[in-house]
Every structure is written in structure tokens, then in C-alpha cells.
Tab-separated table of C-alpha atoms in Angstrom:
chain	number	residue	atom	x	y	z
B	207	UNK	CA	0.000	0.000	0.000
B	208	UNK	CA	1.170	3.530	-0.742
B	209	UNK	CA	1.252	6.055	2.136
B	210	UNK	CA	-1.907	7.661	0.737
B	211	UNK	CA	-3.711	4.316	0.673
B	212	UNK	CA	-2.605	3.634	4.242
B	213	UNK	CA	-4.034	7.002	5.321
B	214	UNK	CA	-7.291	6.165	3.518
B	215	UNK	CA	-7.455	2.825	5.341
B	216	UNK	CA	-6.805	4.588	8.666
B	217	UNK	CA	-9.479	7.232	7.999
B	218	UNK	CA	-12.094	4.672	6.927
B	219	UNK	CA	-11.346	2.451	9.934
B	220	UNK	CA	-11.439	5.391	12.366
B	221	UNK	CA	-14.751	6.673	10.981
B	222	UNK	CA	-16.345	3.220	10.891
B	223	UNK	CA	-15.215	2.202	14.363
B	224	UNK	CA	-16.344	5.521	15.855
B	225	UNK	CA	-19.760	5.329	14.209
B	226	UNK	CA	-20.509	1.831	15.544
B	227	UNK	CA	-19.484	2.956	19.027
B	228	UNK	CA	-21.808	5.948	18.760
B	229	UNK	CA	-24.580	3.806	17.294
B	230	UNK	CA	-24.699	1.712	20.471
B	231	UNK	CA	-25.062	4.768	22.698
B	232	UNK	CA	-27.501	6.561	20.403
B	233	UNK	CA	-30.087	4.007	19.243
B	234	UNK	CA	-33.146	3.350	21.417
B	235	UNK	CA	-32.765	0.443	23.812
B	236	UNK	CA	-34.138	-2.751	22.338
B	237	UNK	CA	-33.266	-2.005	18.725
B	238	UNK	CA	-30.370	-4.468	18.653
B	239	UNK	CA	-31.580	-6.661	21.504
B	240	UNK	CA	-32.909	-9.570	19.460
B	241	UNK	CA	-31.208	-12.798	20.602
B	242	UNK	CA	-30.119	-13.739	17.077
B	243	UNK	CA	-28.401	-10.386	16.587
B	244	UNK	CA	-26.659	-10.658	19.935
B	245	UNK	CA	-25.451	-14.189	19.281
B	246	UNK	CA	-24.070	-13.156	15.907
B	247	UNK	CA	-22.349	-10.143	17.474
B	248	UNK	CA	-20.722	-12.427	20.045
B	249	UNK	CA	-19.535	-14.968	17.445
B	250	UNK	CA	-18.259	-12.505	14.847
B	251	UNK	CA	-15.109	-11.529	16.804
B	252	UNK	CA	-14.396	-15.232	17.428
B	253	UNK	CA	-14.365	-15.933	13.689
B	254	UNK	CA	-12.311	-12.860	12.829
B	255	UNK	CA	-9.729	-13.312	15.578
B	256	UNK	CA	-9.283	-17.010	14.760
B	257	UNK	CA	-8.792	-16.294	11.056
B	258	UNK	CA	-6.410	-13.421	11.745
B	259	UNK	CA	-4.351	-15.486	14.173
B	260	UNK	CA	-3.953	-18.264	11.614
B	261	UNK	CA	-3.228	-15.938	8.687
B	262	UNK	CA	-0.643	-13.841	10.478
B	263	UNK	CA	1.120	-16.963	11.728
B	264	UNK	CA	1.116	-19.120	8.608
B	265	UNK	CA	1.337	-16.725	5.685
B	266	UNK	CA	3.909	-14.723	3.795
B	267	UNK	CA	2.038	-12.490	1.376
B	268	UNK	CA	-0.348	-14.887	-0.373
B	269	UNK	CA	1.756	-18.018	0.304
B	270	UNK	CA	1.156	-20.402	3.188
B	271	UNK	CA	4.369	-20.967	5.147
B	272	UNK	CA	5.500	-22.696	8.324
B	273	UNK	CA	8.265	-20.724	10.032
B	274	UNK	CA	9.480	-19.515	13.426
B	275	UNK	CA	6.207	-17.645	14.090
B	276	UNK	CA	4.467	-21.008	14.568
B	277	UNK	CA	6.833	-21.727	17.467
B	278	UNK	CA	6.033	-18.293	18.871
B	279	UNK	CA	2.297	-18.927	18.659
B	280	UNK	CA	2.675	-22.328	20.311
B	281	UNK	CA	4.609	-20.678	23.153
B	282	UNK	CA	1.842	-18.063	23.489
B	283	UNK	CA	-0.769	-20.832	23.660
B	284	UNK	CA	1.131	-22.523	26.487
B	285	UNK	CA	1.436	-19.192	28.325
B	286	UNK	CA	-2.332	-18.682	27.953
B	287	UNK	CA	-3.037	-22.158	29.334
B	288	UNK	CA	-0.866	-21.219	32.331
B	289	UNK	CA	-2.982	-18.045	32.735
B	290	UNK	CA	-0.092	-15.691	32.083
B	291	UNK	CA	-0.972	-11.990	31.853
B	292	UNK	CA	-1.428	-10.424	28.420
B	293	UNK	CA	1.956	-8.758	28.078
B	294	UNK	CA	3.764	-11.919	29.150
B	295	UNK	CA	1.871	-13.932	26.510
B	296	UNK	CA	3.017	-11.540	23.800
B	297	UNK	CA	6.561	-11.401	25.198
B	298	UNK	CA	6.865	-15.189	25.253
B	299	UNK	CA	5.713	-15.401	21.623
B	300	UNK	CA	8.252	-12.808	20.532
B	301	UNK	CA	11.110	-14.454	22.454
B	302	UNK	CA	10.307	-17.954	21.173
B	303	UNK	CA	10.164	-16.693	17.579
B	304	UNK	CA	13.467	-14.852	17.916
B	305	UNK	CA	15.084	-17.891	19.579
B	306	UNK	CA	14.015	-20.268	16.788
B	307	UNK	CA	15.298	-17.816	14.157
B	308	UNK	CA	18.620	-17.437	15.959
B	309	UNK	CA	19.072	-21.215	16.126
B	310	UNK	CA	18.017	-21.892	12.529
N	117	UNK	CA	-11.389	-7.662	38.290
N	118	UNK	CA	-9.393	-6.654	41.362
N	119	UNK	CA	-10.405	-7.731	44.861
N	120	UNK	CA	-13.644	-6.759	46.548
N	121	UNK	CA	-13.708	-3.342	48.185
N	122	UNK	CA	-13.243	-3.762	51.933
N	123	UNK	CA	-16.016	-1.382	52.978
N	124	UNK	CA	-18.411	-4.245	53.751
N	125	UNK	CA	-16.844	-4.733	57.188
N	126	UNK	CA	-17.319	-1.113	58.136
N	127	UNK	CA	-21.092	-0.747	58.176
N	128	UNK	CA	-21.033	1.533	61.233
N	129	UNK	CA	-19.258	4.261	59.241
N	130	UNK	CA	-21.348	7.395	58.540
N	131	UNK	CA	-23.016	7.445	55.145
N	132	UNK	CA	-20.906	10.260	53.686
N	133	UNK	CA	-17.657	8.406	54.310
N	134	UNK	CA	-19.243	5.211	53.015
N	135	UNK	CA	-19.939	6.857	49.650
N	136	UNK	CA	-16.435	8.230	49.260
N	137	UNK	CA	-15.027	4.830	50.217
N	138	UNK	CA	-17.168	3.245	47.497
N	139	UNK	CA	-15.946	5.844	45.036
N	140	UNK	CA	-12.326	5.150	45.911
N	141	UNK	CA	-12.846	1.414	45.373
N	142	UNK	CA	-14.357	2.069	41.937
N	143	UNK	CA	-11.502	4.391	41.005
N	144	UNK	CA	-8.959	1.809	42.162
N	145	UNK	CA	-10.602	-0.940	40.084
N	146	UNK	CA	-10.775	1.314	37.048
N	147	UNK	CA	-7.154	2.405	37.394
N	148	UNK	CA	-6.022	-1.209	37.716
N	149	UNK	CA	-7.700	-2.182	34.448
N	150	UNK	CA	-6.542	0.986	32.743
N	151	UNK	CA	-2.888	0.552	33.645
N	152	UNK	CA	-2.698	-3.137	32.709
N	153	UNK	CA	-4.351	-2.562	29.361
N	154	UNK	CA	-2.691	0.725	28.575
N	155	UNK	CA	0.710	-0.914	28.715
N	156	UNK	CA	-0.199	-3.243	25.880
N	157	UNK	CA	-0.234	-0.204	23.614
N	158	UNK	CA	3.502	-0.780	23.581
N	159	UNK	CA	2.976	-4.073	21.729
N	160	UNK	CA	0.779	-2.245	19.228
N	161	UNK	CA	3.349	0.479	18.607
N	162	UNK	CA	6.050	-2.107	17.953
N	163	UNK	CA	3.809	-4.159	15.657
N	164	UNK	CA	2.651	-1.152	13.631
N	165	UNK	CA	6.190	0.129	13.146
N	166	UNK	CA	7.312	-3.380	12.187
N	167	UNK	CA	4.547	-3.521	9.585
N	168	UNK	CA	5.949	-0.399	7.943
N	169	UNK	CA	3.595	2.289	9.246
N	170	UNK	CA	5.106	5.700	9.889
N	171	UNK	CA	5.114	7.254	13.355
N	172	UNK	CA	2.205	9.638	12.557
N	173	UNK	CA	0.192	6.762	11.047
N	174	UNK	CA	0.775	4.553	14.082
N	175	UNK	CA	-0.177	7.292	16.540
N	176	UNK	CA	-3.204	8.343	14.470
N	177	UNK	CA	-4.563	4.803	14.746
N	178	UNK	CA	-4.368	4.776	18.543
N	179	UNK	CA	-5.741	8.329	18.837
N	180	UNK	CA	-8.606	7.973	16.340
N	181	UNK	CA	-9.540	4.284	16.210
N	182	UNK	CA	-8.868	3.430	19.880
N	183	UNK	CA	-10.047	-0.169	19.883
N	184	UNK	CA	-7.142	-2.593	20.110
N	185	UNK	CA	-8.183	-5.601	18.055
N	186	UNK	CA	-9.289	-3.433	15.108
N	187	UNK	CA	-5.980	-1.588	15.165
N	188	UNK	CA	-3.959	-4.811	15.136
N	189	UNK	CA	-6.166	-6.197	12.347
N	190	UNK	CA	-5.679	-3.123	10.182
N	191	UNK	CA	-1.919	-3.149	10.667
N	192	UNK	CA	-1.780	-6.840	9.734
N	193	UNK	CA	-3.872	-6.212	6.628
N	194	UNK	CA	-1.660	-3.303	5.593
N	195	UNK	CA	1.430	-5.473	5.993
N	196	UNK	CA	-0.167	-8.197	3.864
N	197	UNK	CA	-0.910	-5.787	1.008
N	198	UNK	CA	-4.193	-5.423	-0.851
N	199	UNK	CA	-6.584	-2.508	-1.033
N	200	UNK	CA	-7.293	-0.008	1.755
N	201	UNK	CA	-11.018	-0.738	1.828
N	202	UNK	CA	-10.673	-4.508	2.214
N	203	UNK	CA	-8.155	-3.860	5.007
N	204	UNK	CA	-10.503	-1.420	6.732
N	205	UNK	CA	-13.476	-3.800	6.411
N	206	UNK	CA	-11.872	-6.476	8.595
N	207	UNK	CA	-10.963	-3.911	11.246
N	208	UNK	CA	-14.469	-2.445	11.090
N	209	UNK	CA	-16.219	-5.776	11.631
N	210	UNK	CA	-14.041	-6.405	14.676
N	211	UNK	CA	-15.208	-3.033	16.028
N	212	UNK	CA	-18.905	-3.866	15.641
N	213	UNK	CA	-18.989	-5.509	19.082
N	214	UNK	CA	-18.508	-2.061	20.636
N	215	UNK	CA	-22.016	-1.114	19.454
N	216	UNK	CA	-23.379	-3.792	21.766
N	217	UNK	CA	-21.358	-2.500	24.701
N	218	UNK	CA	-22.709	0.978	23.948
N	219	UNK	CA	-26.238	-0.360	23.969
N	220	UNK	CA	-25.863	-1.706	27.497
N	221	UNK	CA	-23.914	1.305	28.730
N	222	UNK	CA	-26.523	3.677	27.338
N	223	UNK	CA	-29.231	2.492	29.728
N	224	UNK	CA	-26.770	2.129	32.614
N	225	UNK	CA	-25.035	5.517	32.371
N	226	UNK	CA	-27.966	7.574	30.992
N	227	UNK	CA	-25.600	10.177	29.596
N	228	UNK	CA	-26.909	13.582	28.496
N	229	UNK	CA	-27.413	13.708	24.739
N	230	UNK	CA	-24.659	16.280	24.238
N	231	UNK	CA	-22.093	14.136	26.029
N	232	UNK	CA	-22.708	10.948	24.036
N	233	UNK	CA	-20.566	11.808	20.984
N	234	UNK	CA	-17.569	12.281	23.307
N	235	UNK	CA	-18.230	9.287	25.546
N	236	UNK	CA	-18.668	7.078	22.478
N	237	UNK	CA	-14.953	7.144	21.670
N	238	UNK	CA	-14.233	5.383	24.974
N	239	UNK	CA	-16.789	2.589	24.508
N	240	UNK	CA	-14.503	-0.467	24.324
N	241	UNK	CA	-14.141	-3.885	25.997
N	242	UNK	CA	-12.474	-2.685	29.182
N	243	UNK	CA	-14.523	0.435	29.947
N	244	UNK	CA	-17.691	-1.588	29.392
N	245	UNK	CA	-16.464	-4.334	31.720
N	246	UNK	CA	-15.601	-1.836	34.490
N	247	UNK	CA	-18.855	0.129	34.182
N	248	UNK	CA	-21.101	-2.946	33.957
N	249	UNK	CA	-19.463	-4.440	37.051
N	250	UNK	CA	-20.609	-1.520	39.255
N	251	UNK	CA	-23.717	-1.628	41.390
N	252	UNK	CA	-25.282	1.742	40.648
N	253	UNK	CA	-25.292	4.566	38.103
N	254	UNK	CA	-22.949	6.850	40.048
N	255	UNK	CA	-20.296	4.133	40.422
N	256	UNK	CA	-20.732	3.071	36.793
N	257	UNK	CA	-20.186	6.630	35.609
N	258	UNK	CA	-17.067	7.020	37.744
N	259	UNK	CA	-15.743	3.630	36.598
N	260	UNK	CA	-16.372	4.391	32.928
N	261	UNK	CA	-14.753	7.827	33.117
N	262	UNK	CA	-11.664	6.824	35.096
N	263	UNK	CA	-11.046	3.646	33.077
N	264	UNK	CA	-11.634	5.506	29.802
N	265	UNK	CA	-9.309	8.390	30.645
N	266	UNK	CA	-6.552	6.147	32.032
N	267	UNK	CA	-6.729	3.810	29.061
N	268	UNK	CA	-6.820	6.552	26.459
N	269	UNK	CA	-3.805	8.398	27.845
N	270	UNK	CA	-1.711	5.274	28.496
N	271	UNK	CA	-2.647	3.486	25.264
N	272	UNK	CA	-1.513	6.485	23.226
N	273	UNK	CA	1.678	7.119	25.205
N	274	UNK	CA	2.711	3.466	25.037
N	275	UNK	CA	1.867	3.313	21.319
N	276	UNK	CA	4.290	6.190	20.777
N	277	UNK	CA	6.955	4.536	22.944
N	278	UNK	CA	6.548	1.202	21.142
N	279	UNK	CA	6.768	2.794	17.695
N	280	UNK	CA	9.897	4.735	18.673
N	281	UNK	CA	11.423	1.652	20.290
N	282	UNK	CA	10.776	-0.491	17.210
N	283	UNK	CA	12.506	1.926	14.855
N	284	UNK	CA	15.506	1.929	17.191
N	285	UNK	CA	15.591	-1.881	16.940
N	286	UNK	CA	15.831	-1.884	13.146
N	287	UNK	CA	14.684	-5.189	11.614
N	288	UNK	CA	11.765	-6.147	13.878
N	289	UNK	CA	11.518	-9.591	12.261
N	290	UNK	CA	14.961	-10.554	13.556
N	291	UNK	CA	13.701	-9.846	17.080
N	292	UNK	CA	10.625	-12.017	16.563
N	293	UNK	CA	8.349	-8.991	16.773
N	294	UNK	CA	6.289	-10.174	13.796
N	295	UNK	CA	4.881	-12.795	16.201
N	296	UNK	CA	3.414	-10.089	18.469
N	297	UNK	CA	0.334	-9.523	16.277
N	298	UNK	CA	-0.848	-13.151	16.121
N	299	UNK	CA	-0.047	-13.586	19.835
N	300	UNK	CA	-2.267	-10.607	20.632
N	301	UNK	CA	-5.126	-12.079	18.582
N	302	UNK	CA	-4.726	-15.436	20.306
N	303	UNK	CA	-4.754	-13.763	23.734
N	304	UNK	CA	-7.951	-11.902	22.806
N	305	UNK	CA	-9.520	-15.057	21.366
N	306	UNK	CA	-8.696	-17.501	24.173
N	307	UNK	CA	-11.268	-16.260	26.748
N	308	UNK	CA	-13.983	-16.384	24.051
N	309	UNK	CA	-13.621	-20.129	23.385
N	310	UNK	CA	-16.046	-21.460	26.018
N	311	UNK	CA	-18.911	-23.127	24.171
N	312	UNK	CA	-18.914	-25.704	21.384
N	313	UNK	CA	-20.413	-23.106	19.025
N	314	UNK	CA	-17.542	-20.731	19.747
N	315	UNK	CA	-14.926	-23.438	19.174
N	316	UNK	CA	-16.618	-24.590	15.971
N	317	UNK	CA	-16.711	-21.004	14.716
N	318	UNK	CA	-13.009	-20.527	15.433
N	319	UNK	CA	-12.085	-23.817	13.740
N	320	UNK	CA	-14.142	-23.111	10.642
N	321	UNK	CA	-12.767	-19.551	10.431
N	322	UNK	CA	-9.178	-20.823	10.535
N	323	UNK	CA	-9.875	-23.289	7.692
N	324	UNK	CA	-11.649	-20.653	5.567
N	325	UNK	CA	-9.044	-17.977	6.268
N	326	UNK	CA	-6.120	-20.204	5.268
N	327	UNK	CA	-7.846	-21.971	2.364
N	328	UNK	CA	-8.742	-18.758	0.533
N	329	UNK	CA	-5.504	-16.918	1.361
N	330	UNK	CA	-3.509	-18.134	-1.675
N	331	UNK	CA	-6.320	-17.618	-4.193
N	332	UNK	CA	-8.106	-14.376	-3.271
N	333	UNK	CA	-6.889	-10.763	-2.955
N	334	UNK	CA	-5.419	-9.768	0.441
N	335	UNK	CA	-8.076	-8.793	2.979
N	336	UNK	CA	-10.869	-10.780	1.329
N	337	UNK	CA	-10.158	-14.212	2.905
N	338	UNK	CA	-10.605	-12.865	6.450
N	339	UNK	CA	-13.991	-11.432	5.469
N	340	UNK	CA	-15.028	-14.815	4.067
N	341	UNK	CA	-13.810	-16.421	7.295
N	342	UNK	CA	-16.166	-14.122	9.218
N	343	UNK	CA	-19.018	-16.042	7.555
N	344	UNK	CA	-18.135	-18.893	9.911
N	345	UNK	CA	-20.148	-17.026	12.570
N	346	UNK	CA	-23.542	-16.985	10.769
N	347	UNK	CA	-22.852	-20.480	9.365
N	348	UNK	CA	-22.350	-21.977	12.817
N	349	UNK	CA	-25.343	-20.049	14.190
N	350	UNK	CA	-27.565	-21.470	11.447
N	351	UNK	CA	-26.406	-25.040	12.051
N	352	UNK	CA	-26.529	-24.583	15.807
N	353	UNK	CA	-30.014	-23.043	15.643
N	354	UNK	CA	-31.303	-26.064	13.736
N	355	UNK	CA	-30.012	-28.606	16.204
N	356	UNK	CA	-30.506	-26.672	19.463
N	357	UNK	CA	-33.690	-26.933	21.481
N	358	UNK	CA	-35.794	-23.827	21.250
N	359	UNK	CA	-37.335	-24.053	24.694
N	360	UNK	CA	-35.345	-21.389	26.503
N	361	UNK	CA	-37.400	-18.288	27.250
N	362	UNK	CA	-36.161	-14.723	27.056
N	363	UNK	CA	-35.248	-14.536	30.718
N	364	UNK	CA	-32.984	-17.571	30.494
N	365	UNK	CA	-31.419	-16.183	27.350
N	366	UNK	CA	-30.704	-12.836	28.991
N	367	UNK	CA	-29.310	-14.500	32.087
N	368	UNK	CA	-26.941	-16.689	30.108
N	369	UNK	CA	-25.739	-13.752	28.016
N	370	UNK	CA	-25.131	-11.765	31.198
N	371	UNK	CA	-23.229	-14.615	32.841
N	372	UNK	CA	-21.118	-15.043	29.750
N	373	UNK	CA	-20.284	-11.375	29.544
N	374	UNK	CA	-19.248	-11.271	33.168
N	375	UNK	CA	-17.098	-14.342	32.657
N	376	UNK	CA	-15.492	-12.901	29.553
N	377	UNK	CA	-14.987	-9.614	31.302
N	378	UNK	CA	-13.209	-11.283	34.191
N	379	UNK	CA	-11.081	-13.328	31.863
N	380	UNK	CA	-10.211	-10.314	29.759
N	381	UNK	CA	-9.231	-8.048	32.591
N	382	UNK	CA	-7.007	-10.670	34.173
N	383	UNK	CA	-5.532	-12.393	31.138
N	384	UNK	CA	-5.924	-9.701	28.577
N	385	UNK	CA	-6.548	-6.151	27.951
N	386	UNK	CA	-7.930	-5.081	24.844
N	387	UNK	CA	-9.268	-4.463	22.772
N	388	UNK	CA	-9.647	-4.786	22.617
N	389	UNK	CA	-11.034	-2.650	20.641
N	390	UNK	CA	-11.463	-5.782	23.052
N	391	UNK	CA	-11.725	-6.304	20.455
N	392	UNK	CA	-12.158	-5.870	22.545
């Protein structure tokens, strides 16, 4: 992406994210309260986060790859199972990735 | 959430002091969440700089978007290439959950109409969790305001520090910093994987996201993967019993939100934008 395109992406994201925040505060109570809508809203982040985790671990551009990031993600998963705090989870992933790269 | 306020043992205190003690407990809770989460802005700053964003671009994201998961998603999409609108779409859909926090906060806080456009910017996972955990409107308003202010200031300062630190490091890949983004997503995702529907959604989204990655333009596969959510809901709706009444539904949603909130404030921050 060119710098201009990046700024466009930032502006569109900022506007969109602000408007949905405002929408919640502004619409009359009950408008979005249907169970189906709420269940979809709860599941949508699950789908997006899962896909993003996988893509950013196993891809290089449009190619699927298996590299040191997979070791980092595995280390993060172990840290999460051990109930490590957020920053530690990220730190462990970074360290494991760097360690595997240094050894390879 | 931090420990219970200790005022319960002191019932003989005069009412005035009781109120200020309550207020202090709310402020302490809110500050605790704000500090823990604000620090993770550092990880965002590093990731954004590693993805090739300039310092102004990185800081603009934290100042103007201010919902963690969406910011990480956008940075990842920018690094992967593709068009700006496809990149923004993924980040936007991650931010949609904030509308549902706003909906609940709206009836709880009852903010004056003129204040809502300003308060809206702070409607994210953590402020919602702090406000919804309070017993009354006064405490909820204090919790929302203190958590929002603390988070906003710290998130932006640590974003700046992370971005500056990353450029001093040079090649962020050599330091393993390209693993920070996926680790953040995993940390946000983990507390959400409680039910079979949630696990099925995550599994299907991973398959869709990876399967379409080599064949479709950057940014599009993640949007297709989002369809895992309605797909699982449809299948789940067909097999699930439809006997639960509205009250049971509301109660289970509330329990789940509290659980997620607890998990997020202890294991995670953001959010997010949460998401969140």
C-alpha cells in the first residue's frame, strides 16, 4: 500500500469504528436486543480473531508458510493455558520466535 | 477484576464516608484495568512500526480508532498488502462488538445527549467491563470515566513509545516482533472459546481464512472467514432446542459477559477494541 492508501485505510477504519461505538449509545434500547443479533455479534469476533491469528502466523504475502512464528504462537498458547498476563503472553511469543530464528 | 472493596466490614461508618469509600474502590478498580491494558499499547506500537507504518500513522490509529483488536487487524492487513477498503473492512467488523457494549452502557449511564458523541470514543471492551461491574449509576459513571481516561492516555503514550522503540531496533523480524500480532489475537480469542459453538466457529474460520488466502486478494479471505459465525449459528439453531425463554437467554448472556470480562481483565486487555 502507498502512504496515501494507508491514510485512507486509517481514515475509513477510524470513521467506521467511531460510528458503531456511537450507534450503540444513540439508538433506542431494544433495537439491537434480538437474541439472534446478539449471538451473531458475540460470534463474529471469534471468527475474525481465529482467522487473523492463523493468517498472520502461517502466511507470507499470499503463500502459506510454516516458520518460526508457529513456534512463537505455540509458546503463546502454552502461556495462555498457564494463565499468564497479556503482556507476558506476547513477550513469550516474541522471544520464542526470535530464539528459533537465531538457532536456525 | 481486582479484589472486593473492603467497605463491607465497616457498616457503622457514617453514610458520607461510606460513599467516598465506594468511590475510591471504583476508582482503584478502574485504574487497575486501565494501567494493565494501557501498557499493551507498547505491543501495538512495535507491531505497527514493524509492519511499515510511519510514526504519525501509528499514533493516528491509537488516537482515532482506539479499539485494540481493530488496530492490530488493520496493521496486519496493511502489511499483507491489498486494497485499503478490504483492510478497513476487517478492522471495522471487529469493532462492531462495541455497538453492543454501547447499547448496554446507554441504559446504565444515561448520559446527556450532548455528552454521548464524546463518551462514544471510549466505549470499548475494558470500559464496558468496568462500568457494567458496578452496582449503581454513580459508580458506573465514575468507573467508565476513570477507566476511559486512564486507558486513552496510556494506550496512546505506550503506542508512541513502542513505535519509537521499534525503529531503534531496526529489523523487527529478527527480534521475533512479527509474532506479536498473532499472539495478541490469540490472547484476545482464548477467553472467548467457552462453548462448542464458539470453538466450531473458530475452527471453521481458521480453515476458511487459510484456504482462501492463496487464491483471493489480500483482505478478502478474512472477510469470508467471518461467515463462519452466521454459518455456525444457522447449524446450531437447527439442532438446538428452542425451549429457553427470554429470561434464560438474557441471564446466560449476562453470565457469559461477566465471565469474559473477568477473563479479559485478568488475562488480557484489549481491545480490545477488546476487540475488545
